[in-house]
Amino acid sequence: MKQLCLLMLCALCLVSCGKKEEFKPRHIVNVEIETLLQDSLLSIRALELLNDGSLAFAANNGAFGLYNPLKDSWVTSVQELDSLKLHFRAVAHTATDFFMLSIESPAVLYKTSDTGNMEIVYQENHPKAFYDAMRFWNNQEGIAIGDPTNGCISIIITRNGGETWSKLFCDKLPSAIEGEAAFAASNSNIAIVGDRTWVATGGKASRILYSPDKGDTWQVFETPIVQGVETTGIYSIDFYDALNGFAIGGDYTQPEANSANKIRTTNGGKTWELVAQNENPGYRSCVQYIPNRAGKELVAVGFQGIDYSNDSGASWKHISDESFYTIRFLNDSIAYAAGAGKISKLSFKE
């Protein structure tokens, strides 16, 4: 574990830079999939690309690890708390530290430390604790969100680089609707552009919590996505810029259903429109804009495959039946995806 933590610290301190290319429309028709890690005991829903291009993950059974693409090698470890093997579905990073947050109670948030081990920086023992996603605005300020515990969505925030975290009181947040929660499906319930933050909820109510100022103030926007049952709603949200965003979900118990499971905004989340109505894909657990593609190209993944759009989500093309839970892009052609028992490298081809 000490070696893994030190490797993560080294990887975080290196910054990679790329040249932004001019947008040209593409028609991706194929994806090449290379398996990088295979372990039938793991369910991997949280991936994070570090500053040097290496890949970190955290999963069930306390497992976490780091992939070095230059050496094509893994270093993995297991984080235990007493006799518990924690289940991680949220990860994030700053320029110097890697963070992973467990679901259920006790909810435990770890960060890399100078000692070479992961250290606990936040713990919550509320019986309803269940954290779903985590992101950072910058190297000092970060946010994690979870299911309601006291009448509002759980939100914890750090302002000192993750050394300490504080939970927001419900008087600062919109009240939760009965049956409203969030899904720990792909560590993508939170979207951030600059100081702006969008948090997607789901369940019997599926809305957007929005903060223009890094979590100091909040308001709520309604959405037309399918909702009303505990398994329905938004599972994933992404924003290309301050105005253009996309969210996807549905009902994982009815994965073929493709009505009212894809929504788009062009005004910063204030209003949302249904797109690709009664057209595939059905339920998907993660959606991401492809970087540097003018907000036109997106990829969605789920346990029923991979889908691609080149018109801002108005229409979609199914390009693979390969099952994944979550995806993160390295550049405009290569991504890493994770799912049941595996992490893979995806190369998208025209």
Coordinates of C-alpha atoms in Angstrom, one line a residue:
M1 CA 0.0 0.0 0.0
K2 CA 2.9 2.4 0.8
Q3 CA 4.4 1.9 -2.6
L4 CA 1.0 2.5 -4.3
C5 CA 0.4 5.7 -2.4
L6 CA 3.8 7.1 -3.2
L7 CA 3.4 6.3 -6.9
M8 CA 0.1 8.2 -6.8
L9 CA 1.8 11.2 -5.3
C10 CA 4.4 11.2 -8.0
A11 CA 1.8 10.8 -10.8
L12 CA -0.2 13.7 -9.5
C13 CA 2.7 16.1 -9.4
L14 CA 3.3 15.8 -13.2
V15 CA 1.2 17.9 -15.5
S16 CA 0.6 16.9 -19.1
C17 CA -0.4 19.6 -21.7
G18 CA -2.0 19.1 -25.1
K19 CA -2.8 21.3 -28.0
K20 CA -6.4 22.1 -28.6
E21 CA -7.4 21.1 -32.1
E22 CA -10.0 22.8 -34.3
F23 CA -13.3 21.0 -34.3
K24 CA -14.2 18.9 -37.4
P25 CA -17.3 16.8 -37.5
R26 CA -16.6 13.1 -37.2
H27 CA -18.7 9.9 -37.6
I28 CA -17.3 7.3 -35.2
V29 CA -18.4 3.9 -36.2
N30 CA -16.2 1.6 -34.2
V31 CA -14.3 1.3 -31.0
E32 CA -11.3 -0.9 -30.3
I33 CA -11.3 -2.3 -26.8
E34 CA -8.1 -3.5 -25.0
T35 CA -8.5 -5.0 -21.5
L36 CA -6.0 -3.6 -19.1
L37 CA -7.2 -5.2 -15.8
Q38 CA -9.3 -8.2 -15.2
D39 CA -10.6 -9.4 -11.8
S40 CA -13.9 -11.1 -11.6
L41 CA -14.3 -10.1 -7.9
L42 CA -14.3 -6.4 -8.6
S43 CA -17.1 -4.0 -9.5
I44 CA -15.4 -0.8 -10.7
R45 CA -17.4 2.4 -11.0
A46 CA -14.8 5.0 -10.2
L47 CA -12.0 6.0 -12.4
E48 CA -9.7 9.1 -12.3
L49 CA -7.1 10.3 -14.8
L50 CA -4.2 11.8 -13.0
N51 CA -2.0 14.7 -14.2
D52 CA 0.6 12.6 -15.9
G53 CA -1.9 10.5 -17.8
S54 CA -1.8 7.5 -15.4
L55 CA -5.1 6.0 -14.3
A56 CA -6.3 5.5 -10.7
F57 CA -9.4 3.5 -9.6
A58 CA -11.2 2.4 -6.5
A59 CA -13.7 -0.4 -6.2
N60 CA -15.5 -2.8 -3.9
N61 CA -13.6 -5.1 -1.5
G62 CA -11.5 -2.2 -0.6
A63 CA -9.5 -2.4 -3.8
F64 CA -7.7 0.5 -5.4
G65 CA -4.9 0.9 -7.8
L66 CA -2.8 2.9 -10.3
Y67 CA -2.0 2.1 -13.9
N68 CA 1.2 3.4 -15.6
P69 CA 0.5 3.5 -19.3
L70 CA 4.2 4.0 -20.2
K71 CA 5.1 0.8 -18.5
D72 CA 1.8 -0.9 -19.1
S73 CA 1.8 -1.9 -15.4
W74 CA -0.5 -1.9 -12.4
V75 CA 0.1 -1.4 -8.7
T76 CA -2.9 -2.4 -6.6
S77 CA -3.8 -2.6 -2.9
V78 CA -6.6 -3.1 -0.5
Q79 CA -7.8 -0.6 2.0
E80 CA -9.5 -2.0 5.1
L81 CA -11.1 -0.3 8.1
D82 CA -10.8 -2.7 11.0
S83 CA -12.4 -5.9 9.6
L84 CA -14.4 -4.0 6.9
K85 CA -13.5 -4.1 3.3
L86 CA -15.0 -0.9 2.1
H87 CA -16.8 -0.3 -1.2
F88 CA -15.6 2.7 -3.1
R89 CA -17.6 4.4 -5.9
A90 CA -16.3 7.9 -5.7
V91 CA -12.7 9.1 -6.4
A92 CA -11.1 12.5 -7.2
H93 CA -7.7 14.2 -7.3
T94 CA -5.8 17.4 -6.9
A95 CA -2.3 18.2 -8.2
T96 CA -0.9 16.5 -5.1
D97 CA -3.4 14.0 -3.7
F98 CA -5.8 11.2 -4.6
F99 CA -9.1 10.7 -2.8
M100 CA -11.5 7.8 -2.5
L101 CA -14.8 7.8 -0.7
S102 CA -16.8 4.7 0.4
I103 CA -20.5 4.2 0.2
E104 CA -22.8 3.2 3.1
S105 CA -22.1 3.7 6.8
P106 CA -19.4 4.2 7.9
A107 CA -18.7 6.6 4.9
V108 CA -15.0 7.0 4.9
L109 CA -13.0 9.5 2.9
Y110 CA -9.3 8.7 2.3
K111 CA -6.5 10.8 0.8
T112 CA -2.9 10.1 0.0
S113 CA -0.4 11.1 2.7
D114 CA 3.3 11.7 3.0
T115 CA 3.7 8.6 5.1
G116 CA 3.0 6.4 2.1
N117 CA -0.4 5.2 3.4
M118 CA -4.0 6.4 2.8
E119 CA -5.2 8.5 5.7
I120 CA -8.8 9.2 6.8
V121 CA -9.8 12.8 6.4
Y122 CA -13.6 12.4 6.9
Q123 CA -15.9 9.8 8.4
E124 CA -19.7 9.7 8.7
N125 CA -21.5 7.1 10.7
H126 CA -25.1 8.2 10.0
P127 CA -27.2 5.1 9.3
K128 CA -28.5 6.6 6.1
A129 CA -25.0 7.7 4.9
F130 CA -24.4 6.8 1.2
Y131 CA -22.0 8.9 -0.8
D132 CA -22.2 8.8 -4.6
A133 CA -19.7 11.1 -6.3
M134 CA -16.8 13.5 -5.7
R135 CA -15.1 16.3 -7.7
F136 CA -12.6 19.2 -7.1
W137 CA -13.0 22.7 -8.3
N138 CA -9.3 23.4 -7.9
N139 CA -6.4 22.2 -5.8
Q140 CA -7.9 23.5 -2.6
E141 CA -11.7 23.2 -3.0
G142 CA -13.7 20.0 -3.5
I143 CA -17.2 18.5 -3.1
A144 CA -18.7 15.1 -2.5
I145 CA -22.5 14.3 -2.6
G146 CA -24.7 11.6 -1.3
D147 CA -28.2 10.5 -0.4
P148 CA -30.3 12.6 2.0
T149 CA -29.7 12.0 5.7
N150 CA -31.6 14.9 7.4
G151 CA -34.0 16.2 4.8
C152 CA -31.6 17.3 2.1
I153 CA -29.0 15.8 -0.2
S154 CA -25.7 15.2 1.7
I155 CA -23.0 17.5 0.6
I156 CA -19.5 17.7 2.1
I157 CA -17.0 20.4 1.1
T158 CA -13.3 21.0 1.6
R159 CA -11.5 24.4 1.3
N160 CA -8.0 23.3 2.4
G161 CA -6.9 20.8 -0.2
G162 CA -8.9 17.9 1.3
E163 CA -7.2 18.0 4.7
T164 CA -10.7 18.5 6.4
W165 CA -14.2 18.3 5.1
S166 CA -17.4 19.9 6.4
K167 CA -21.0 18.8 5.8
L168 CA -23.4 21.5 4.7
F169 CA -26.4 22.2 6.9
C170 CA -29.8 21.6 5.3
D171 CA -30.8 25.3 5.8
K172 CA -28.2 26.1 3.0
L173 CA -29.7 23.5 0.6
P174 CA -33.0 22.8 -1.2
S175 CA -35.1 20.4 0.7
A176 CA -35.2 16.9 -0.7
I177 CA -38.4 15.4 -2.0
E178 CA -39.6 12.2 -0.5
G179 CA -37.8 9.4 -2.3
E180 CA -35.2 11.7 -3.9
A181 CA -31.6 10.5 -3.7
A182 CA -28.7 9.9 -6.1
F183 CA -27.1 7.0 -7.8
A184 CA -23.6 5.7 -7.1
A185 CA -23.4 4.3 -10.7
S186 CA -20.4 5.9 -12.3
N187 CA -19.0 8.8 -10.1
S188 CA -20.6 11.2 -12.5
N189 CA -23.5 12.8 -10.5
I190 CA -21.5 16.1 -10.3
A191 CA -20.5 18.4 -13.2
I192 CA -18.2 21.3 -12.7
V193 CA -17.3 24.2 -15.1
G194 CA -15.2 26.9 -13.4
D195 CA -17.0 27.9 -10.2
R196 CA -20.3 26.4 -11.4
T197 CA -21.6 23.1 -10.1
W198 CA -24.4 20.9 -11.1
V199 CA -25.6 17.9 -9.0
A200 CA -28.0 15.4 -10.4
T201 CA -30.5 13.6 -8.2
G202 CA -32.6 10.6 -9.0
G203 CA -35.3 8.2 -7.7
K204 CA -38.9 9.3 -7.1
A205 CA -37.7 12.8 -7.9
S206 CA -34.9 13.7 -10.3
R207 CA -33.7 17.3 -10.3
I208 CA -30.6 19.4 -10.7
L209 CA -29.1 21.2 -7.7
Y210 CA -27.0 24.2 -9.0
S211 CA -24.4 26.3 -7.3
P212 CA -22.8 29.3 -9.1
D213 CA -20.2 29.8 -6.4
K214 CA -18.4 26.6 -5.5
G215 CA -21.1 25.4 -3.1
D216 CA -21.7 28.6 -1.1
T217 CA -25.3 29.0 -2.4
W218 CA -27.7 26.6 -4.1
Q219 CA -30.9 26.5 -6.1
V220 CA -32.8 23.7 -7.8
F221 CA -34.0 23.1 -11.3
E222 CA -36.7 20.6 -12.4
T223 CA -36.1 18.1 -15.2
P224 CA -38.4 16.2 -17.6
I225 CA -36.4 12.9 -17.2
V226 CA -38.3 9.8 -16.2
Q227 CA -38.8 9.7 -12.5
G228 CA -41.3 8.5 -9.8
V229 CA -39.8 5.2 -8.9
E230 CA -36.7 4.5 -6.8
T231 CA -34.7 3.2 -9.7
T232 CA -35.6 6.0 -12.2
G233 CA -34.0 9.3 -12.9
I234 CA -30.6 10.8 -13.8
Y235 CA -27.6 8.5 -13.4
S236 CA -25.0 10.7 -15.0
I237 CA -24.5 14.4 -15.9
D238 CA -21.8 16.2 -17.9
F239 CA -21.3 19.8 -19.0
Y240 CA -19.2 20.8 -22.0
D241 CA -19.1 24.5 -21.0
A242 CA -21.1 26.9 -18.8
L243 CA -24.2 26.6 -21.0
N244 CA -24.3 23.2 -22.6
G245 CA -25.0 20.1 -20.6
F246 CA -26.3 16.6 -21.0
A247 CA -27.8 14.0 -18.6
I248 CA -28.7 10.4 -19.1
G249 CA -30.3 7.6 -17.0
G250 CA -33.6 5.8 -17.1
D251 CA -34.4 2.8 -15.1
Y252 CA -31.8 0.1 -14.7
T253 CA -34.5 -2.5 -14.0
Q254 CA -35.9 -1.8 -17.5
P255 CA -32.8 -1.2 -19.5
E256 CA -34.5 -1.3 -22.9
A257 CA -36.8 1.6 -22.1
N258 CA -35.7 4.6 -24.1
S259 CA -38.5 7.1 -23.3
A260 CA -37.6 10.3 -21.4
N261 CA -34.1 9.0 -20.3
K262 CA -31.9 11.6 -22.2
I263 CA -32.1 15.3 -21.5
R264 CA -30.1 18.4 -22.7
T265 CA -29.7 22.0 -21.7
T266 CA -28.3 25.0 -23.5
N267 CA -28.8 27.6 -20.8
G268 CA -26.7 26.3 -17.9
G269 CA -29.3 23.8 -16.6
K270 CA -32.1 26.3 -15.9
T271 CA -34.3 24.3 -18.3
W272 CA -33.9 20.9 -19.9
E273 CA -35.4 19.3 -23.0
L274 CA -36.0 15.6 -23.8
V275 CA -33.9 14.4 -26.8
A276 CA -33.9 11.2 -28.8
Q277 CA -37.3 10.3 -27.5
N278 CA -38.2 6.6 -27.9
E279 CA -34.9 6.1 -29.6
N280 CA -31.9 4.1 -28.3
P281 CA -30.0 4.1 -26.1
G282 CA -32.1 3.0 -23.2
Y283 CA -30.7 3.0 -19.7
R284 CA -27.1 4.1 -19.5
S285 CA -25.0 4.7 -16.3
C286 CA -22.5 7.3 -17.6
V287 CA -22.3 10.0 -20.3
Q288 CA -19.3 12.1 -21.2
Y289 CA -18.6 14.9 -23.7
I290 CA -15.6 14.0 -25.9
P291 CA -13.0 16.7 -25.2
N292 CA -12.3 19.4 -27.8
R293 CA -15.2 18.4 -30.0
A294 CA -17.3 21.6 -29.7
G295 CA -19.9 20.0 -27.5
K296 CA -21.2 18.0 -30.4
E297 CA -19.8 14.5 -29.6
L298 CA -20.7 12.4 -26.6
V299 CA -20.3 8.8 -25.5
A300 CA -22.7 7.0 -23.2
V301 CA -21.9 3.6 -21.6
G302 CA -23.9 1.1 -19.6
F303 CA -24.2 -2.7 -19.0
Q304 CA -25.8 -2.9 -22.4
G305 CA -23.1 -1.3 -24.4
I306 CA -21.5 1.9 -25.8
D307 CA -23.3 4.6 -27.8
Y308 CA -22.0 7.7 -29.7
S309 CA -23.6 11.0 -30.7
N310 CA -22.1 13.7 -33.0
D311 CA -25.1 16.1 -32.8
S312 CA -25.1 17.1 -29.1
G313 CA -27.2 14.1 -28.2
A314 CA -30.1 14.6 -30.6
S315 CA -29.4 11.1 -32.1
W316 CA -27.2 8.2 -31.2
K317 CA -25.4 5.3 -32.8
H318 CA -24.7 2.0 -31.0
I319 CA -21.1 1.1 -31.6
S320 CA -20.5 -1.8 -29.2
D321 CA -22.3 -4.3 -27.0
E322 CA -19.4 -4.3 -24.5
S323 CA -20.6 -3.7 -20.9
F324 CA -19.2 -0.8 -18.8
Y325 CA -20.3 1.3 -15.9
T326 CA -18.2 4.4 -16.3
I327 CA -15.8 6.1 -18.8
R328 CA -13.3 8.9 -18.8
F329 CA -11.5 10.5 -21.8
L330 CA -7.8 10.9 -22.1
N331 CA -8.1 12.8 -25.3
D332 CA -10.6 13.0 -28.3
S333 CA -10.0 9.5 -29.4
I334 CA -8.9 7.4 -26.4
A335 CA -10.8 6.7 -23.1
Y336 CA -10.6 4.4 -20.2
A337 CA -13.7 2.5 -19.1
A338 CA -14.5 0.3 -16.2
G339 CA -17.2 -2.2 -15.3
A340 CA -17.8 -5.6 -13.8
G341 CA -14.4 -7.2 -13.3
K342 CA -12.5 -5.1 -15.7
I343 CA -10.8 -1.8 -16.8
S344 CA -10.3 -1.3 -20.5
K345 CA -8.7 1.2 -22.9
L346 CA -11.1 2.3 -25.7
S347 CA -9.9 3.7 -29.0
F348 CA -12.6 5.4 -31.1
K349 CA -12.4 5.1 -34.9
E350 CA -14.1 6.8 -37.8

